[in-house]
PDB file of C-alpha atoms in Angstrom:
ATOM      1  CA  MET A   1       0.000   0.000   0.000  1.00 62.00           C
ATOM      2  CA  ASP A   2       2.855   2.407   0.847  1.00 83.00           C
ATOM      3  CA  GLU A   3       4.292   1.989  -2.651  1.00 88.00           C
ATOM      4  CA  HIS A   4       0.946   2.992  -4.203  1.00 85.00           C
ATOM      5  CA  ILE A   5       0.495   5.958  -1.859  1.00 88.00           C
ATOM      6  CA  ASN A   6       4.018   7.173  -2.628  1.00 88.00           C
ATOM      7  CA  ASN A   7       3.373   6.943  -6.395  1.00 89.00           C
ATOM      8  CA  LEU A   8       0.044   8.773  -6.117  1.00 92.00           C
ATOM      9  CA  ASN A   9       1.638  11.512  -3.993  1.00 88.00           C
ATOM     10  CA  GLN A  10       4.371  12.040  -6.598  1.00 90.00           C
ATOM     11  CA  ILE A  11       1.958  12.743  -9.434  1.00 92.00           C
ATOM     12  CA  LEU A  12      -1.145  14.195  -7.775  1.00 92.00           C
ATOM     13  CA  LYS A  13      -0.490  17.677  -6.394  1.00 90.00           C
ATOM     14  CA  LEU A  14      -3.833  19.334  -7.197  1.00 92.00           C
ATOM     15  CA  ASN A  15      -5.551  21.687  -4.779  1.00 90.00           C
ATOM     16  CA  ASP A  16      -9.079  23.132  -4.690  1.00 89.00           C
ATOM     17  CA  ILE A  17     -10.619  19.727  -5.249  1.00 97.00           C
ATOM     18  CA  ASN A  18     -14.125  19.463  -3.773  1.00 97.00           C
ATOM     19  CA  GLU A  19     -15.842  16.666  -5.718  1.00 98.00           C
ATOM     20  CA  VAL A  20     -13.898  13.421  -6.153  1.00 98.00           C
ATOM     21  CA  LEU A  21     -14.730  10.120  -7.837  1.00 98.00           C
ATOM     22  CA  ASP A  22     -12.692   7.044  -6.974  1.00 98.00           C
ATOM     23  CA  CYS A  23     -13.577   4.948  -9.999  1.00 96.00           C
ATOM     24  CA  GLY A  24     -13.024   1.262  -9.317  1.00 92.00           C
ATOM     25  CA  SER A  25     -12.435   2.072  -5.689  1.00 95.00           C
ATOM     26  CA  GLY A  26     -10.390  -0.019  -3.304  1.00 94.00           C
ATOM     27  CA  LYS A  27      -8.984   0.450   0.174  1.00 95.00           C
ATOM     28  CA  THR A  28      -5.681   1.917  -1.075  1.00 95.00           C
ATOM     29  CA  SER A  29      -7.068   4.535  -3.447  1.00 96.00           C
ATOM     30  CA  LEU A  30      -9.903   5.512  -1.132  1.00 97.00           C
ATOM     31  CA  THR A  31      -7.588   5.832   1.877  1.00 96.00           C
ATOM     32  CA  PHE A  32      -5.258   8.013  -0.204  1.00 96.00           C
ATOM     33  CA  LEU A  33      -8.131  10.276  -1.319  1.00 97.00           C
ATOM     34  CA  ILE A  34      -9.529  10.643   2.201  1.00 97.00           C
ATOM     35  CA  ASP A  35      -6.069  11.490   3.555  1.00 95.00           C
ATOM     36  CA  ARG A  36      -5.450  14.018   0.772  1.00 96.00           C
ATOM     37  CA  TYR A  37      -8.944  15.450   0.222  1.00 96.00           C
ATOM     38  CA  GLY A  38     -10.816  14.545   3.406  1.00 93.00           C
ATOM     39  CA  TYR A  39     -12.735  17.828   3.243  1.00 96.00           C
ATOM     40  CA  ALA A  40     -14.152  16.912  -0.197  1.00 97.00           C
ATOM     41  CA  ASN A  41     -17.203  14.900  -1.206  1.00 97.00           C
ATOM     42  CA  ILE A  42     -15.794  11.535  -2.260  1.00 98.00           C
ATOM     43  CA  ASP A  43     -17.819   9.012  -4.250  1.00 98.00           C
ATOM     44  CA  ALA A  44     -16.287   5.525  -4.335  1.00 98.00           C
ATOM     45  CA  ILE A  45     -17.601   3.361  -7.173  1.00 97.00           C
ATOM     46  CA  VAL A  46     -17.159  -0.403  -7.094  1.00 95.00           C
ATOM     47  CA  TYR A  47     -18.514  -2.990  -9.496  1.00 93.00           C
ATOM     48  CA  PRO A  48     -21.918  -4.315  -8.281  1.00 94.00           C
ATOM     49  CA  GLY A  49     -21.487  -7.279  -5.975  1.00 93.00           C
ATOM     50  CA  ASP A  50     -17.666  -7.092  -5.879  1.00 92.00           C
ATOM     51  CA  ASN A  51     -17.591  -8.092  -2.219  1.00 94.00           C
ATOM     52  CA  ARG A  52     -13.815  -8.502  -2.315  1.00 92.00           C
ATOM     53  CA  LYS A  53     -13.524  -4.702  -2.586  1.00 94.00           C
ATOM     54  CA  ILE A  54     -16.717  -3.733  -0.739  1.00 96.00           C
ATOM     55  CA  ASP A  55     -15.840  -5.780   2.351  1.00 96.00           C
ATOM     56  CA  SER A  56     -12.231  -4.555   2.330  1.00 95.00           C
ATOM     57  CA  ILE A  57     -13.330  -0.911   2.095  1.00 97.00           C
ATOM     58  CA  LYS A  58     -15.900  -1.276   4.884  1.00 95.00           C
ATOM     59  CA  ALA A  59     -13.405  -3.047   7.150  1.00 96.00           C
ATOM     60  CA  ASN A  60     -10.351  -0.872   6.509  1.00 95.00           C
ATOM     61  CA  VAL A  61     -11.270   2.633   5.343  1.00 96.00           C
ATOM     62  CA  LYS A  62     -12.066   5.320   7.889  1.00 94.00           C
ATOM     63  CA  GLY A  63     -13.431   8.681   6.886  1.00 94.00           C
ATOM     64  CA  LYS A  64     -16.227  10.286   4.912  1.00 95.00           C
ATOM     65  CA  TYR A  65     -17.151   8.729   1.558  1.00 97.00           C
ATOM     66  CA  ASN A  66     -20.169   7.555  -0.397  1.00 97.00           C
ATOM     67  CA  LEU A  67     -19.867   3.910  -1.547  1.00 97.00           C
ATOM     68  CA  ILE A  68     -21.722   3.274  -4.831  1.00 97.00           C
ATOM     69  CA  GLU A  69     -22.133  -0.047  -6.611  1.00 96.00           C
ATOM     70  CA  MET A  70     -22.153   0.711 -10.350  1.00 95.00           C
ATOM     71  CA  ASP A  71     -20.824  -0.699 -13.617  1.00 92.00           C
ATOM     72  CA  ILE A  72     -19.529   2.440 -15.321  1.00 92.00           C
ATOM     73  CA  CYS A  73     -19.459   0.614 -18.661  1.00 90.00           C
ATOM     74  CA  LYS A  74     -23.261   0.470 -18.410  1.00 91.00           C
ATOM     75  CA  ASP A  75     -24.166   3.485 -16.236  1.00 92.00           C
ATOM     76  CA  LYS A  76     -22.726   6.985 -16.013  1.00 91.00           C
ATOM     77  CA  PRO A  77     -22.500   8.980 -12.792  1.00 94.00           C
ATOM     78  CA  ASN A  78     -24.818  11.980 -13.106  1.00 90.00           C
ATOM     79  CA  LYS A  79     -22.572  14.329 -11.188  1.00 94.00           C
ATOM     80  CA  LYS A  80     -19.693  16.626 -12.140  1.00 96.00           C
ATOM     81  CA  TYR A  81     -16.333  16.009 -10.481  1.00 97.00           C
ATOM     82  CA  ASP A  82     -13.171  18.013 -10.000  1.00 97.00           C
ATOM     83  CA  LEU A  83     -11.052  14.849  -9.963  1.00 98.00           C
ATOM     84  CA  ILE A  84     -11.470  11.223 -10.981  1.00 98.00           C
ATOM     85  CA  LEU A  85      -8.937   8.665  -9.782  1.00 98.00           C
ATOM     86  CA  ALA A  86      -8.746   5.459 -11.831  1.00 97.00           C
ATOM     87  CA  HIS A  87      -6.257   3.442  -9.792  1.00 96.00           C
ATOM     88  CA  LEU A  88      -5.749  -0.026 -11.334  1.00 93.00           C
ATOM     89  CA  LEU A  89      -9.153   0.304 -13.047  1.00 94.00           C
ATOM     90  CA  LEU A  90      -8.487  -0.278 -16.746  1.00 93.00           C
ATOM     91  CA  GLY A  91      -7.073  -3.766 -16.307  1.00 88.00           C
ATOM     92  CA  GLU A  92     -10.035  -4.733 -14.122  1.00 85.00           C
ATOM     93  CA  ALA A  93     -12.500  -4.122 -16.982  1.00 82.00           C
ATOM     94  CA  THR A  94     -11.936  -7.585 -18.427  1.00 82.00           C
ATOM     95  CA  LYS A  95     -12.648  -9.260 -15.072  1.00 81.00           C
ATOM     96  CA  PHE A  96     -16.254  -8.132 -15.382  1.00 81.00           C
ATOM     97  CA  GLY A  97     -16.786  -8.871 -19.074  1.00 82.00           C
ATOM     98  CA  ASN A  98     -15.880  -5.436 -20.450  1.00 84.00           C
ATOM     99  CA  LYS A  99     -13.040  -4.281 -22.692  1.00 88.00           C
ATOM    100  CA  SER A 100     -10.471  -1.741 -21.573  1.00 89.00           C
ATOM    101  CA  GLU A 101     -11.376   0.411 -24.608  1.00 94.00           C
ATOM    102  CA  ASP A 102     -14.997   0.600 -23.417  1.00 93.00           C
ATOM    103  CA  MET A 103     -13.807   1.448 -19.921  1.00 94.00           C
ATOM    104  CA  ILE A 104     -11.556   4.204 -21.304  1.00 96.00           C
ATOM    105  CA  ASP A 105     -14.433   5.717 -23.295  1.00 96.00           C
ATOM    106  CA  LYS A 106     -16.842   5.641 -20.360  1.00 95.00           C
ATOM    107  CA  LEU A 107     -14.249   6.979 -17.923  1.00 96.00           C
ATOM    108  CA  LEU A 108     -13.341   9.922 -20.155  1.00 97.00           C
ATOM    109  CA  ASN A 109     -17.018  10.758 -20.736  1.00 95.00           C
ATOM    110  CA  ILE A 110     -17.703  11.398 -17.037  1.00 96.00           C
ATOM    111  CA  GLU A 111     -17.877  15.146 -16.394  1.00 95.00           C
ATOM    112  CA  THR A 112     -14.674  16.206 -14.649  1.00 96.00           C
ATOM    113  CA  LYS A 113     -11.795  18.624 -14.797  1.00 96.00           C
ATOM    114  CA  TYR A 114      -8.978  16.162 -14.000  1.00 98.00           C
ATOM    115  CA  VAL A 115      -8.427  12.423 -14.341  1.00 98.00           C
ATOM    116  CA  LEU A 116      -5.528  10.462 -12.891  1.00 98.00           C
ATOM    117  CA  ILE A 117      -5.059   7.021 -14.415  1.00 97.00           C
ATOM    118  CA  LEU A 118      -2.575   4.695 -12.759  1.00 96.00           C
ATOM    119  CA  ASP A 119      -2.255   1.123 -14.003  1.00 96.00           C
ATOM    120  CA  PHE A 120       0.296  -1.518 -14.971  1.00 96.00           C
ATOM    121  CA  LEU A 121       2.325  -0.695 -18.059  1.00 97.00           C
ATOM    122  CA  GLU A 122       2.695  -4.410 -18.815  1.00 97.00           C
ATOM    123  CA  ASP A 123      -1.031  -5.247 -18.581  1.00 95.00           C
ATOM    124  CA  THR A 124      -1.793  -6.776 -21.983  1.00 93.00           C
ATOM    125  CA  SER A 125      -5.518  -6.027 -21.640  1.00 93.00           C
ATOM    126  CA  ILE A 126      -4.868  -2.247 -21.681  1.00 95.00           C
ATOM    127  CA  ASN A 127      -4.554  -0.643 -25.093  1.00 95.00           C
ATOM    128  CA  TYR A 128      -2.358   2.362 -24.295  1.00 97.00           C
ATOM    129  CA  ASP A 129      -2.406   3.577 -27.923  1.00 97.00           C
ATOM    130  CA  TYR A 130      -6.196   3.692 -27.719  1.00 97.00           C
ATOM    131  CA  LEU A 131      -5.961   5.533 -24.374  1.00 97.00           C
ATOM    132  CA  TYR A 132      -3.666   8.251 -25.781  1.00 98.00           C
ATOM    133  CA  ASN A 133      -5.917   8.725 -28.821  1.00 97.00           C
ATOM    134  CA  ALA A 134      -9.014   8.917 -26.601  1.00 97.00           C
ATOM    135  CA  ILE A 135      -7.353  11.517 -24.356  1.00 97.00           C
ATOM    136  CA  LYS A 136      -6.724  13.717 -27.384  1.00 96.00           C
ATOM    137  CA  GLU A 137     -10.099  13.089 -29.073  1.00 95.00           C
ATOM    138  CA  LYS A 138     -12.115  13.781 -25.929  1.00 94.00           C
ATOM    139  CA  GLY A 139     -10.486  17.178 -25.366  1.00 93.00           C
ATOM    140  CA  TYR A 140      -8.010  16.381 -22.596  1.00 96.00           C
ATOM    141  CA  LYS A 141      -4.389  17.420 -22.329  1.00 96.00           C
ATOM    142  CA  ILE A 142      -1.693  15.539 -20.450  1.00 97.00           C
ATOM    143  CA  LEU A 143      -0.428  17.509 -17.447  1.00 96.00           C
ATOM    144  CA  ASP A 144       1.997  14.906 -16.148  1.00 97.00           C
ATOM    145  CA  GLU A 145       3.064  11.384 -16.910  1.00 97.00           C
ATOM    146  CA  LYS A 146       5.308   9.119 -14.888  1.00 96.00           C
ATOM    147  CA  GLU A 147       6.421   5.515 -14.693  1.00 97.00           C
ATOM    148  CA  PHE A 148       7.204   3.877 -11.366  1.00 95.00           C
ATOM    149  CA  LYS A 149       9.133   0.618 -11.062  1.00 96.00           C
ATOM    150  CA  LYS A 150       7.549  -1.818  -8.615  1.00 95.00           C
ATOM    151  CA  ARG A 151       9.710  -2.855  -5.692  1.00 93.00           C
ATOM    152  CA  GLU A 152       8.809  -6.476  -6.399  1.00 94.00           C
ATOM    153  CA  GLU A 153       7.346  -7.917  -9.572  1.00 96.00           C
ATOM    154  CA  GLN A 154       3.738  -9.088  -9.332  1.00 94.00           C
ATOM    155  CA  VAL A 155       2.666 -12.159 -11.321  1.00 95.00           C
ATOM    156  CA  PHE A 156      -0.806 -12.174 -12.889  1.00 92.00           C
ATOM    157  CA  ASP A 157      -2.421 -14.736 -15.202  1.00 90.00           C
ATOM    158  CA  ASP A 158      -1.465 -12.935 -18.416  1.00 90.00           C
ATOM    159  CA  PHE A 159       1.392 -10.573 -17.497  1.00 95.00           C
ATOM    160  CA  ILE A 160       4.043  -9.766 -14.910  1.00 96.00           C
ATOM    161  CA  GLY A 161       3.572  -6.339 -13.337  1.00 95.00           C
ATOM    162  CA  LYS A 162       6.910  -4.545 -13.134  1.00 97.00           C
ATOM    163  CA  THR A 163       5.983  -0.916 -13.827  1.00 97.00           C
ATOM    164  CA  TYR A 164       3.143   1.435 -12.935  1.00 96.00           C
ATOM    165  CA  LYS A 165       2.127   3.983 -15.556  1.00 97.00           C
ATOM    166  CA  ALA A 166       0.515   7.189 -14.278  1.00 97.00           C
ATOM    167  CA  ILE A 167      -1.125   9.795 -16.511  1.00 98.00           C
ATOM    168  CA  LEU A 168      -2.661  12.975 -15.125  1.00 98.00           C
ATOM    169  CA  ILE A 169      -4.939  14.717 -17.609  1.00 98.00           C
ATOM    170  CA  GLU A 170      -6.995  17.905 -17.638  1.00 97.00           C
ATOM    171  CA  LYS A 171     -10.144  18.630 -19.623  1.00 92.00           C
ATOM    172  CA  ASN A 172      -9.831  21.562 -22.010  1.00 79.00           C
ATOM    173  CA  PHE A 173     -12.997  23.614 -21.587  1.00 62.00           C
TER     174      PHE A 173
END
């Protein structure tokens, strides 16, 4: 968890954030957001019935947040946000029968000023070329981009996670 918090702190230095969406929420991202923006209204979206995340959040996260069960590939939040955090979200799309491209489109269509995407560079289910094109096409500009080497490699079914890729983008109004 400390590695994730450190990475998020290095790239996310925004102030005046009052409405936050933790898209694909988990205990790490939600804890980070509460610590950083505890004064803000924080919506934490998890996939419906994903008790692995729901139970972990309820047991481990202290602070003010609104937990919402929603499939953002099917439903769109009807609220405007200052910041959306998509921490390890894109690779999760395939676990629930969606494609990362659909997740990218839906994520970038939520009304917001900023989006921070942090995921595994090596995740073969994430089409980074598609992501960069979508960022440009949907009227965002890249404010910052970083790669963070993991302290220890993490083995998944279809890739070995060695590097986190973080992209902070801003909507051009």
